PDB file of C-alpha atoms in Angstrom:
ATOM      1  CA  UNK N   1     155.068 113.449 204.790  1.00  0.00           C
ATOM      2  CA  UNK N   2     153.652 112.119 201.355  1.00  0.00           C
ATOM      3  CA  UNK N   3     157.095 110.554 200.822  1.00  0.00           C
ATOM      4  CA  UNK N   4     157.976 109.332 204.200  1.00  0.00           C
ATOM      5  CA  UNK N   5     154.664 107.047 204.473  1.00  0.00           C
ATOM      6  CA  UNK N   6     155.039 106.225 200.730  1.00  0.00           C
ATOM      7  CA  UNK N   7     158.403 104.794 201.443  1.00  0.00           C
ATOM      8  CA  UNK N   8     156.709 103.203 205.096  1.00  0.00           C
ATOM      9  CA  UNK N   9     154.102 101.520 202.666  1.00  0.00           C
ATOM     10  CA  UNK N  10     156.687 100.445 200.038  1.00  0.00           C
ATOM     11  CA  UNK N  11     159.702  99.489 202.185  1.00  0.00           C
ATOM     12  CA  UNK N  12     158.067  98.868 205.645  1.00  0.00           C
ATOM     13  CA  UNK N  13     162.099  97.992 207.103  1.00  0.00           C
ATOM     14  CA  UNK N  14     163.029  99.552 209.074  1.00  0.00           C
ATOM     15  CA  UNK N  15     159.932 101.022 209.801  1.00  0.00           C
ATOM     16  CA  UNK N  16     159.949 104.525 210.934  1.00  0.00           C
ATOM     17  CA  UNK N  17     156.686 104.472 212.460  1.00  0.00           C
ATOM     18  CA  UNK N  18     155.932 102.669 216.276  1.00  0.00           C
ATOM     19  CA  UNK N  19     153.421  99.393 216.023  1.00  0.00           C
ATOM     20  CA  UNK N  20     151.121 100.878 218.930  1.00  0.00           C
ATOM     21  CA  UNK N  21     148.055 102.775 217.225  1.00  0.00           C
ATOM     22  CA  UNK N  22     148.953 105.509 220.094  1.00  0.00           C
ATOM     23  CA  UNK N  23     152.304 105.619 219.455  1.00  0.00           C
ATOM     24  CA  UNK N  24     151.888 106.107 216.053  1.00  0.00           C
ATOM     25  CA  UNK N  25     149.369 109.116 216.557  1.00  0.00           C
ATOM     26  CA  UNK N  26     152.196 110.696 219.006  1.00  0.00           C
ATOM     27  CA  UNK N  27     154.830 110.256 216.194  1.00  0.00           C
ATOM     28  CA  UNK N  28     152.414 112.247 213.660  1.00  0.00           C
ATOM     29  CA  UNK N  29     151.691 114.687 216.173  1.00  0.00           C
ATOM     30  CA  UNK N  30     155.159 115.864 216.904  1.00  0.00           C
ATOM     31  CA  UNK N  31     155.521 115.455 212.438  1.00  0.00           C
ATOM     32  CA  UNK N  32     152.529 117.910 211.886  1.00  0.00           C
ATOM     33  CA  UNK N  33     153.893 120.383 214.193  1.00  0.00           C
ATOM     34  CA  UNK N  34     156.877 120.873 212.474  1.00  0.00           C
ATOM     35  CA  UNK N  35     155.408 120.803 208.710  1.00  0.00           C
ATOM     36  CA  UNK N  36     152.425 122.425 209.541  1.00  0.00           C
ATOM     37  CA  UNK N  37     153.251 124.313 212.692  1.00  0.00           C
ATOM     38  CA  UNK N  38     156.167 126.047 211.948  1.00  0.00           C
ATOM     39  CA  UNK N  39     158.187 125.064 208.839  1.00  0.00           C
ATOM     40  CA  UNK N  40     155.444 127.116 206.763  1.00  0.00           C
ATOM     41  CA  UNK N  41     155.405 130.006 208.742  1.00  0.00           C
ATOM     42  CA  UNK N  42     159.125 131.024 208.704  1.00  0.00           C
ATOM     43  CA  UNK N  43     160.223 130.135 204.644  1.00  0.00           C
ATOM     44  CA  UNK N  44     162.130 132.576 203.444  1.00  0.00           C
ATOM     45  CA  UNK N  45     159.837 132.653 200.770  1.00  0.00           C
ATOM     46  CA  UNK N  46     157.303 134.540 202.862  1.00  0.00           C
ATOM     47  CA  UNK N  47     160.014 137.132 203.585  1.00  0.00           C
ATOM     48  CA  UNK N  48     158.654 139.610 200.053  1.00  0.00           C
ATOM     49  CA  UNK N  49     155.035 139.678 201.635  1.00  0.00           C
ATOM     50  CA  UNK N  50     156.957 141.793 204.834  1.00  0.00           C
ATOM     51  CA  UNK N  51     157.461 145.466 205.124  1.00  0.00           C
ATOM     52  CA  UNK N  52     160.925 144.572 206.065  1.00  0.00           C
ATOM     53  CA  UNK N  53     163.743 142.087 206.202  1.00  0.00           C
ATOM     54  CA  UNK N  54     163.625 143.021 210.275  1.00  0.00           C
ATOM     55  CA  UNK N  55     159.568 142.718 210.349  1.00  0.00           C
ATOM     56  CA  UNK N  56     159.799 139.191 208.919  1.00  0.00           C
ATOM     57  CA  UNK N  57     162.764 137.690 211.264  1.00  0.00           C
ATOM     58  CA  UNK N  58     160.684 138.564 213.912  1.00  0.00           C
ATOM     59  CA  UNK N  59     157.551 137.027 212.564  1.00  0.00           C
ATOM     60  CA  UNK N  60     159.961 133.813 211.978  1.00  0.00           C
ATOM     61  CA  UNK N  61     161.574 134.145 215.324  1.00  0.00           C
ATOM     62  CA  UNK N  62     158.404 134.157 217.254  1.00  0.00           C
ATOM     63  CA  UNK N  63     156.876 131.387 215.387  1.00  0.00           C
ATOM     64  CA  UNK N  64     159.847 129.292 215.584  1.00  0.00           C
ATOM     65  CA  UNK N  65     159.370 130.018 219.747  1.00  0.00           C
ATOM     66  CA  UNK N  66     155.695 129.075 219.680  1.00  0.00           C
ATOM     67  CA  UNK N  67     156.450 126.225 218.033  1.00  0.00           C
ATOM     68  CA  UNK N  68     159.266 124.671 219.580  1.00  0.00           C
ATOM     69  CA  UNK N  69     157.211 125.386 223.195  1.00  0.00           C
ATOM     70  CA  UNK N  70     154.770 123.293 221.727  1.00  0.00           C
ATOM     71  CA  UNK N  71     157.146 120.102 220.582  1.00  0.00           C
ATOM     72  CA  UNK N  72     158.731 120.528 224.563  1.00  0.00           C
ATOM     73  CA  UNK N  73     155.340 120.240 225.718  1.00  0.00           C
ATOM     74  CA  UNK N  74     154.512 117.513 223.564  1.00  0.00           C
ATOM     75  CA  UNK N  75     158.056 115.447 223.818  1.00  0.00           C
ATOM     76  CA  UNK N  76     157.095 116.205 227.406  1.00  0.00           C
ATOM     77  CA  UNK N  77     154.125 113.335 227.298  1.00  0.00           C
ATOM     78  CA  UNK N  78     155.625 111.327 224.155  1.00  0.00           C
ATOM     79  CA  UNK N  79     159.412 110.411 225.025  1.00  0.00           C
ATOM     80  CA  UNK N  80     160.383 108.947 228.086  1.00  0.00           C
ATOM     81  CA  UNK N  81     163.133 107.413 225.857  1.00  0.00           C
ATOM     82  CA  UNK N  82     166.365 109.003 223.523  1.00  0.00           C
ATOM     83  CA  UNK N  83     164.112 110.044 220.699  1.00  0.00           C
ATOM     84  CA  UNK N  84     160.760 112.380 220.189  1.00  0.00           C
ATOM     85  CA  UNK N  85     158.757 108.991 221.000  1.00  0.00           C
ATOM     86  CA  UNK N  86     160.255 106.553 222.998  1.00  0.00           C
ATOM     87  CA  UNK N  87     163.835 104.676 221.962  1.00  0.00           C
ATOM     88  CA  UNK N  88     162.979 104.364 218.409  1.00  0.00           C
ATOM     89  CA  UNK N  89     164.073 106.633 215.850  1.00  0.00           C
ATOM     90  CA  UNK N  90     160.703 107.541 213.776  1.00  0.00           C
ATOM     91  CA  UNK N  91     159.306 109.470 211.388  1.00  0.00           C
ATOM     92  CA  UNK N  92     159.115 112.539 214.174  1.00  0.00           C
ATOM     93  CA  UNK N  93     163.286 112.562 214.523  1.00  0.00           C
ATOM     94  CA  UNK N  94     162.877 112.972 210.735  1.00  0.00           C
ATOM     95  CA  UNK N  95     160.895 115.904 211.013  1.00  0.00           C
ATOM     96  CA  UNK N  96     162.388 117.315 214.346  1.00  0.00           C
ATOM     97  CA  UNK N  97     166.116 117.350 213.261  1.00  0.00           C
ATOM     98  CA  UNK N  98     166.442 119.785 210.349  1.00  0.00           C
ATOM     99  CA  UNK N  99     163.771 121.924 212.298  1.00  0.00           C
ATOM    100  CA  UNK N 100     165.750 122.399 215.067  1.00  0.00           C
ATOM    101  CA  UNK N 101     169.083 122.833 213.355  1.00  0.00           C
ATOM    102  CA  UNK N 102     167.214 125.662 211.408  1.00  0.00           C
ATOM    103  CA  UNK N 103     165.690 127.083 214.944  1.00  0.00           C
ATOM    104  CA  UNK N 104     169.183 127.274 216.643  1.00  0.00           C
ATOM    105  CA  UNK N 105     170.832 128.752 213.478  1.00  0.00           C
ATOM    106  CA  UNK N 106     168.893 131.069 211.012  1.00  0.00           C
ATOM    107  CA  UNK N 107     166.298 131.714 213.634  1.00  0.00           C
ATOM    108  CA  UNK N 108     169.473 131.963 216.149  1.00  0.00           C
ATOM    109  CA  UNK N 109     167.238 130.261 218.831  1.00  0.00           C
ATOM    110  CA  UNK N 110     168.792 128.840 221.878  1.00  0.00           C
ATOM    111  CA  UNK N 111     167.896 125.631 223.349  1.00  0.00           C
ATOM    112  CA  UNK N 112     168.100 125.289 227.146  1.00  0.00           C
ATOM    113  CA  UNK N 113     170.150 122.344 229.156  1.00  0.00           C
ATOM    114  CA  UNK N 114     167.619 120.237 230.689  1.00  0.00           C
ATOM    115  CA  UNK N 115     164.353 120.757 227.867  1.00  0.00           C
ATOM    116  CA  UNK N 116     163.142 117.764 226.598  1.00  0.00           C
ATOM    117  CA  UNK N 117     164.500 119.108 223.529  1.00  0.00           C
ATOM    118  CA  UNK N 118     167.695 119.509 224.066  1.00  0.00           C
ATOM    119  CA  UNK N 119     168.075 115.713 225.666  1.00  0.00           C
ATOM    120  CA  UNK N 120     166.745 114.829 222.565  1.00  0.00           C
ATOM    121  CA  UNK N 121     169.243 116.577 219.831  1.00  0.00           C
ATOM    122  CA  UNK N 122     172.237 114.830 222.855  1.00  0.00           C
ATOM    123  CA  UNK N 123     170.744 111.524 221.645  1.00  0.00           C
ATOM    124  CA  UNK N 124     171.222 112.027 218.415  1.00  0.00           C
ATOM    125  CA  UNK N 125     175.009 113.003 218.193  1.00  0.00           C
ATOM    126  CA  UNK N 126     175.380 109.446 219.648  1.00  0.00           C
ATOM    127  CA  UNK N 127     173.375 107.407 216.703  1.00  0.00           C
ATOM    128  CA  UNK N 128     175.087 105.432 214.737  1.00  0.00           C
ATOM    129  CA  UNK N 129     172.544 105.637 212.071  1.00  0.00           C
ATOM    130  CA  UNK N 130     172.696 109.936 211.962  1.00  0.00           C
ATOM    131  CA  UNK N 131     176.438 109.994 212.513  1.00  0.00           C
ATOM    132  CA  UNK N 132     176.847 110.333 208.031  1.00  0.00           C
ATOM    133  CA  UNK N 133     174.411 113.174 208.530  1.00  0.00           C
ATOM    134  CA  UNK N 134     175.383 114.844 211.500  1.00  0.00           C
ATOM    135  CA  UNK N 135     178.037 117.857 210.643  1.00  0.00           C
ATOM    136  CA  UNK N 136     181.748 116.748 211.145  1.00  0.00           C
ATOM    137  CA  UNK N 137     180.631 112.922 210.488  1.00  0.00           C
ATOM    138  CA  UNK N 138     179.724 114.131 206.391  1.00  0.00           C
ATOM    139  CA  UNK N 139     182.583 114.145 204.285  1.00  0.00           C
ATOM    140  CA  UNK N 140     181.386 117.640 202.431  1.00  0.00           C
ATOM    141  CA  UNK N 141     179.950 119.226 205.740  1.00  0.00           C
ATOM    142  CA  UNK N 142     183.890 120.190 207.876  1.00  0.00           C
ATOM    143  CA  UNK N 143     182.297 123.497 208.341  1.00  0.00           C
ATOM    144  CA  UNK N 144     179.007 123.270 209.685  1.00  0.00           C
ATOM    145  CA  UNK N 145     177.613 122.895 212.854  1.00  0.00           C
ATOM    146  CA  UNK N 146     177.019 119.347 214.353  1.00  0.00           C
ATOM    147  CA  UNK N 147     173.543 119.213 216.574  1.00  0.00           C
ATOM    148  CA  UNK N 148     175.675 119.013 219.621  1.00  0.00           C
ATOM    149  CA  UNK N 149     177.759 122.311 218.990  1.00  0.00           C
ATOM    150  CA  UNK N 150     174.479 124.098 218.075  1.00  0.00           C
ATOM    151  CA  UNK N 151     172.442 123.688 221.475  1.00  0.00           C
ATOM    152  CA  UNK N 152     175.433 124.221 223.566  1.00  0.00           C
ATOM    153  CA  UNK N 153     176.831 127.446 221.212  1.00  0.00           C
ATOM    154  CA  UNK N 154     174.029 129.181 219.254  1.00  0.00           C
ATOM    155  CA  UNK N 155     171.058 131.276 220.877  1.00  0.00           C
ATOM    156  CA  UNK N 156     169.563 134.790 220.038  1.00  0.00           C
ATOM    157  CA  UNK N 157     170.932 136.049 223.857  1.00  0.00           C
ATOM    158  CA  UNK N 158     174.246 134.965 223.480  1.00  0.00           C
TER     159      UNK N 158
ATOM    160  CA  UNK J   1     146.329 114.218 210.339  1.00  0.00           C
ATOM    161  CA  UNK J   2     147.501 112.549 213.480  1.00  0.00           C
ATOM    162  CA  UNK J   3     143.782 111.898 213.918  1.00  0.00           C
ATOM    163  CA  UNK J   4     142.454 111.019 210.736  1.00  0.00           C
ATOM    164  CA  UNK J   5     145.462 108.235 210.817  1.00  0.00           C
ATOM    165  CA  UNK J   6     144.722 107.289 214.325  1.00  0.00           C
ATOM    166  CA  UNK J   7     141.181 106.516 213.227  1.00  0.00           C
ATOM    167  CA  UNK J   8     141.851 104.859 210.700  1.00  0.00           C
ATOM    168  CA  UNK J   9     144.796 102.940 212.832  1.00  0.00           C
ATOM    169  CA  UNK J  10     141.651 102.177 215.368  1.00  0.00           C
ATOM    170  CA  UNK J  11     138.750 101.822 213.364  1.00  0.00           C
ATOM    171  CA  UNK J  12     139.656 100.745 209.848  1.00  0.00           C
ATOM    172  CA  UNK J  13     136.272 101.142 208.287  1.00  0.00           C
ATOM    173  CA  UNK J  14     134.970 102.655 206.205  1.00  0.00           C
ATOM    174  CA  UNK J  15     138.648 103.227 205.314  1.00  0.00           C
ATOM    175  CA  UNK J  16     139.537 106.800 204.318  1.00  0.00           C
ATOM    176  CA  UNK J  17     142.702 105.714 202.356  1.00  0.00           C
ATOM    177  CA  UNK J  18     142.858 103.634 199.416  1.00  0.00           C
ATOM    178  CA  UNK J  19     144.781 100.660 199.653  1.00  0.00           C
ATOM    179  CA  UNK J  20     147.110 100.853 196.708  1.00  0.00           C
ATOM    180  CA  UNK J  21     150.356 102.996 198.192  1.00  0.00           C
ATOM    181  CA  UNK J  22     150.808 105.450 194.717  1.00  0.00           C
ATOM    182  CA  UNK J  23     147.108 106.759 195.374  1.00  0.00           C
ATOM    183  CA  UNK J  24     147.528 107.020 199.521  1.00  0.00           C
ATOM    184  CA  UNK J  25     150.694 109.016 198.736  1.00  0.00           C
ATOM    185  CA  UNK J  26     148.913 110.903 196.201  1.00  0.00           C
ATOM    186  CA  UNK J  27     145.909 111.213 199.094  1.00  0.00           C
ATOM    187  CA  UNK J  28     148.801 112.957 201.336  1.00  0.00           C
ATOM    188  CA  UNK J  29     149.887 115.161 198.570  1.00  0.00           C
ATOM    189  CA  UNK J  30     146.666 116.916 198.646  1.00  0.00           C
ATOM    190  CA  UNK J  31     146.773 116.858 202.258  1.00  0.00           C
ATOM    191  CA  UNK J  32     149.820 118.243 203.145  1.00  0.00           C
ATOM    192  CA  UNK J  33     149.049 120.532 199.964  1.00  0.00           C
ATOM    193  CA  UNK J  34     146.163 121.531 202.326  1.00  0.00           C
ATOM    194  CA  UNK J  35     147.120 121.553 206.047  1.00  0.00           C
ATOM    195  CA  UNK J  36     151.229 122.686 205.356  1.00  0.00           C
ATOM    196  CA  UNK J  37     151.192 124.515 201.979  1.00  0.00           C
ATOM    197  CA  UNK J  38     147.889 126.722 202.625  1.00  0.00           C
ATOM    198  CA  UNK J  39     145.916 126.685 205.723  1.00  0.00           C
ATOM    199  CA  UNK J  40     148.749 127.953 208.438  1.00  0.00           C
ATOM    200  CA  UNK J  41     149.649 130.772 205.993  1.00  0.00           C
ATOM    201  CA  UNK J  42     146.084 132.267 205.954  1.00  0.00           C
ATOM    202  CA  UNK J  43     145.430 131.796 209.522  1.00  0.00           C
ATOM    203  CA  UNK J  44     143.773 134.614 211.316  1.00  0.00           C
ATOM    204  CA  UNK J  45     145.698 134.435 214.225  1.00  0.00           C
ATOM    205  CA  UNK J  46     148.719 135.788 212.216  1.00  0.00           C
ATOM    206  CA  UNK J  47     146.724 139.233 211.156  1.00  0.00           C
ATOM    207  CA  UNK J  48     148.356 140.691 214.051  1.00  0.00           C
ATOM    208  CA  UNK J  49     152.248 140.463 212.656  1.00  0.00           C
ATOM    209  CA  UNK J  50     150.976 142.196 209.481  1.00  0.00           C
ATOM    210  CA  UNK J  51     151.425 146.421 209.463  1.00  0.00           C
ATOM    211  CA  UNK J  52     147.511 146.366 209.061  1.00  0.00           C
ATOM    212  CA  UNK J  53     144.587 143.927 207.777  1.00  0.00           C
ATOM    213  CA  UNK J  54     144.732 144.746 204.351  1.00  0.00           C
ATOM    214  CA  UNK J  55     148.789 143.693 204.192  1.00  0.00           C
ATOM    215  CA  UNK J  56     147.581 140.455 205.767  1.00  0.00           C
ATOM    216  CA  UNK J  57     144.477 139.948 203.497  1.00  0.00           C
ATOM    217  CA  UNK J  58     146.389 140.588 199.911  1.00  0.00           C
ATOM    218  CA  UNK J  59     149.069 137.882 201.625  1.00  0.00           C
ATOM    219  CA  UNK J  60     146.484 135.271 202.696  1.00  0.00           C
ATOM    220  CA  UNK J  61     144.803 135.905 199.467  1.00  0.00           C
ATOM    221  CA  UNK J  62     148.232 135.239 197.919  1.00  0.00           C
ATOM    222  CA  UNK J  63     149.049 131.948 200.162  1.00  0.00           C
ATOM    223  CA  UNK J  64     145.326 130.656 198.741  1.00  0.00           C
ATOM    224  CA  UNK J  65     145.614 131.342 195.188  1.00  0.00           C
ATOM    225  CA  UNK J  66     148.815 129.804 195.197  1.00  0.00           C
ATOM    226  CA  UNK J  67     148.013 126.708 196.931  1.00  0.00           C
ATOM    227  CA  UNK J  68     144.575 126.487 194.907  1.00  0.00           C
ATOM    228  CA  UNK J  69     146.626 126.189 191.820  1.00  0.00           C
ATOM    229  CA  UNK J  70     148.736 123.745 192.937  1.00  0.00           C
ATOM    230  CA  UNK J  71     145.685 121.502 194.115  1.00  0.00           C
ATOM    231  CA  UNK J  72     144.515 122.218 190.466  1.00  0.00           C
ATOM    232  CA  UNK J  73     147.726 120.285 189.282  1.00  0.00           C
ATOM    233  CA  UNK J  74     147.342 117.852 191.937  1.00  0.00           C
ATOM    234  CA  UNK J  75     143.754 116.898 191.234  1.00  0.00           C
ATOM    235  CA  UNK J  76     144.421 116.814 187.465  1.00  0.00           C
ATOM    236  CA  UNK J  77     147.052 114.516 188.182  1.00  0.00           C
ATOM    237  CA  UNK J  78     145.183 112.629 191.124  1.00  0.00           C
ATOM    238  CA  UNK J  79     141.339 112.167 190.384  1.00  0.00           C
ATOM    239  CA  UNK J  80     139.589 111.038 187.278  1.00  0.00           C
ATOM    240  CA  UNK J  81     136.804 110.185 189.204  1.00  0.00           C
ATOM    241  CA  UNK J  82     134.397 112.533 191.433  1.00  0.00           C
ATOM    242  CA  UNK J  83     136.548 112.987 194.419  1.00  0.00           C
ATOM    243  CA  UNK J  84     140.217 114.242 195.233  1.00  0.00           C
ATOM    244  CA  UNK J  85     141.163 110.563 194.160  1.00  0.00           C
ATOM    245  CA  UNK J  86     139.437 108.618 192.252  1.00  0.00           C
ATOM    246  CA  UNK J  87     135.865 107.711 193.168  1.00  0.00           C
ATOM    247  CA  UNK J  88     136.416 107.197 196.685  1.00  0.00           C
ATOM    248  CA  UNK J  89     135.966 109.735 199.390  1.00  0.00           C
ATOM    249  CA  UNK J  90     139.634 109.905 201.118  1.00  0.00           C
ATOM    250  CA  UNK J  91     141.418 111.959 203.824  1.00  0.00           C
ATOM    251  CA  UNK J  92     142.295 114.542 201.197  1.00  0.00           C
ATOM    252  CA  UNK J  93     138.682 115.190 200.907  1.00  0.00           C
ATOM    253  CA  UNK J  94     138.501 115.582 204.444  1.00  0.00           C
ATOM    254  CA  UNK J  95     141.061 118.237 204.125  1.00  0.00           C
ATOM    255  CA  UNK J  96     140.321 119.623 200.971  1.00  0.00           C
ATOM    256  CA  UNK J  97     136.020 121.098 201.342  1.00  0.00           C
ATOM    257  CA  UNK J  98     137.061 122.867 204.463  1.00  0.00           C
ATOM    258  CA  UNK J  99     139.950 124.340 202.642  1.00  0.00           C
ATOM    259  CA  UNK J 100     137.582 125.263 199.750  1.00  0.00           C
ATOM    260  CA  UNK J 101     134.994 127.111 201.924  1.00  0.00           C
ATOM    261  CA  UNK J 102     137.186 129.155 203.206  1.00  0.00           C
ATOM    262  CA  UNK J 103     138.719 130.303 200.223  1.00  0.00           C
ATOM    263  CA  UNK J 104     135.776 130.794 198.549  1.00  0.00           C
ATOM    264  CA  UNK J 105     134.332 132.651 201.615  1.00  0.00           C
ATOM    265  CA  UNK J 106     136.576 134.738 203.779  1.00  0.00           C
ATOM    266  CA  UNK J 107     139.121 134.935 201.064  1.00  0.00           C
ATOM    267  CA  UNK J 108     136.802 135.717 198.299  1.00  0.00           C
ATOM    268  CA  UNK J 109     138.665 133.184 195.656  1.00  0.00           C
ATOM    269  CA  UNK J 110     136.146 132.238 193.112  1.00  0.00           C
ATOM    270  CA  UNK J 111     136.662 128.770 191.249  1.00  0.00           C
ATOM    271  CA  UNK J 112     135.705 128.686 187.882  1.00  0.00           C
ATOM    272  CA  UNK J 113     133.752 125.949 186.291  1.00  0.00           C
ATOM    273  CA  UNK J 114     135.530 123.506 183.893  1.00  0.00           C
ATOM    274  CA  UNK J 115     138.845 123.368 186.543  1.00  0.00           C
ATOM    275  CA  UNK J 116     139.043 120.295 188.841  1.00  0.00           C
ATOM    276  CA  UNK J 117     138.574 121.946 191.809  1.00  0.00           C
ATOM    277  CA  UNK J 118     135.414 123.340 190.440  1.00  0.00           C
ATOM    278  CA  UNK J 119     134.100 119.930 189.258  1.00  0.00           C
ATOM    279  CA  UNK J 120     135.054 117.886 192.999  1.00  0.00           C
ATOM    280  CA  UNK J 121     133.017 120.014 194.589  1.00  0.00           C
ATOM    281  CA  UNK J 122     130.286 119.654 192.621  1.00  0.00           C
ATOM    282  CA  UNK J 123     130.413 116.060 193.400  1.00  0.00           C
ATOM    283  CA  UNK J 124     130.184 116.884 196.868  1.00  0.00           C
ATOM    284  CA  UNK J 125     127.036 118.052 196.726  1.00  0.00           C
ATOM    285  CA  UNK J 126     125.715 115.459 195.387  1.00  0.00           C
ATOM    286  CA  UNK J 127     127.604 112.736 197.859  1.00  0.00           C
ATOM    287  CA  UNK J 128     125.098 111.464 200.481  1.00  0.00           C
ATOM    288  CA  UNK J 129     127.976 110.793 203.120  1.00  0.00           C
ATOM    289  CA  UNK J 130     128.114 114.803 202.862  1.00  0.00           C
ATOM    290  CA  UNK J 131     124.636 116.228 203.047  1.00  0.00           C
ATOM    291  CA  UNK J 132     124.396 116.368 206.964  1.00  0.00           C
ATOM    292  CA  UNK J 133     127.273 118.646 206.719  1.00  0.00           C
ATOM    293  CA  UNK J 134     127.322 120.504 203.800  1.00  0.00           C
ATOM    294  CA  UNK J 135     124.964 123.673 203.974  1.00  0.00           C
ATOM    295  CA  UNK J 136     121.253 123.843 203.679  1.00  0.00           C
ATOM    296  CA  UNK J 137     120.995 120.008 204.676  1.00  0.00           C
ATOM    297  CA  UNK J 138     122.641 120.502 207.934  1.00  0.00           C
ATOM    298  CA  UNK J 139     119.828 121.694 209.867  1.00  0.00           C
ATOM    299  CA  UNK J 140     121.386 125.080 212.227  1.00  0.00           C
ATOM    300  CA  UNK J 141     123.599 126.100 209.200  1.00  0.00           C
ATOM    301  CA  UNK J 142     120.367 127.279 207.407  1.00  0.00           C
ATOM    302  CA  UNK J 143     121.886 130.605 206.376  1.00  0.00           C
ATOM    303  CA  UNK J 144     125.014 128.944 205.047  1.00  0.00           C
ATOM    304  CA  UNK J 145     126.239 128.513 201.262  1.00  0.00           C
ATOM    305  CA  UNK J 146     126.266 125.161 200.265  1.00  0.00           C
ATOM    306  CA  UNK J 147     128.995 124.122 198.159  1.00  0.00           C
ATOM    307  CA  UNK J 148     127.599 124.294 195.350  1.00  0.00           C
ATOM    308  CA  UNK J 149     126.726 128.033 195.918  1.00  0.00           C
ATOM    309  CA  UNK J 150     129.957 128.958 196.709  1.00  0.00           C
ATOM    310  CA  UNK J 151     131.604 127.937 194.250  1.00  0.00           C
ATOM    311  CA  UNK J 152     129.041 129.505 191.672  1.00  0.00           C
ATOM    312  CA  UNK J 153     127.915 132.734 193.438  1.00  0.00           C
ATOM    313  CA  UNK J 154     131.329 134.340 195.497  1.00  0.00           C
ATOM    314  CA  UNK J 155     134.533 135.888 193.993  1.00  0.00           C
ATOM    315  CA  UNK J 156     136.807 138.614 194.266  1.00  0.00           C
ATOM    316  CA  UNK J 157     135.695 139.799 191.117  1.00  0.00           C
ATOM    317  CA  UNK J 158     132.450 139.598 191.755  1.00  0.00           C
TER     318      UNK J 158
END
């Protein structure tokens, strides 16, 4: 977060933050979720403070769950557009993508057709400006799983 | 955070950021130090994923003492003046004396004196903007430790 405003305050273009005071709050919102909400709470790292390797996936998998309820809820009253707030890609997308690619893999977590957040990660297969990023669009990434094929393929049930 | 930057979004001053963009980032390196790297992680709500209290005490105890010593770095790095940076009270103070309190309390961390952390909180008590809140000054909290007594009277080694 330290680097993505330092690089907002240094190099304001694009900017990945809204003009509107509001908007702005919304985009920090949905960021704090993620790095303080959940990204903490299921680091591997944490996994050697467990009793087991089965008591911490569960601790992960449940926080993961709490979590993305909460960014549903809150894309819920902050999208109304392609992206976490509104039809600008901000400093939330920045947050929410890795997040959710980590939810529907490691934490095998399966995003619903019809969530906010799954209309959200079908928005982003179609930017231009992700496409380098995005799986089967990076050169060094064949193998891996592109947003799309996640929330369609992956999920804990199935 | 999405509050303390709407705020300051809305209602500029006093401004709890400094204005060059090295010392905000450094600002939201304490911050996120704060609200990502510590205060989820010792969060009483997760006691009940732990096999009993005393698993999830030694592991918030852990979290603390590890994120303590990284604001030590930080501040070293950060302050040369009373507060978290520089002489200016700033967001990361904002996060940092609740963070303090509660290590020094609940988690019984003691701070010694000579280390940075040790000497910004003696500054607090002696910051005007902070005497309604901090302790014997705020008049229902009475009973409470000021800053400057906790950081001089608790400790998990007595």
């Amino acid at each position: 977060m330290a680097i993505l405003q330092y690089l907002e305050d240094t190099r304001p273009l694009p900017s990945l933050w809204p003009s509107d005071p509001l908007q702005r709050a919304r985009v920090r919102e949905i960021c704090e979720t993620v790095v303080s909400g959940i990204q903490p709470l299921q680091n591997v790292g944490l996994k050697k403070y467990f009793s087991s390797a089965d008591q911490f996936q569960t601790f992960a998998q449940t926080i993961a769950q709490r979590g993305l309820q909460t960014l549903e809820e809150l894309l819920k009253n902050s999208s109304g557009g392609k992206y976490c707030v509104g039809d600008q890609l901000t400093a939330a997308d920045i947050c929410f993508v890795p997040q959710i690619f980590n939810a529907a893999g490691r934490l095998e977590y399966a995003l619903l057709d019809g969530c906010a957040l799954y209309d959200i990660t079908q928005s982003y297969s179609q930017a231009q400006a992700l496409r380098p990023w995005a799986g089967p669009h990076r050169p060094d990434a064949a193998s891996e799983l592109s947003v799309t094929d996640v929330v369609t393929t992956s999920g804990a049930d199935g």
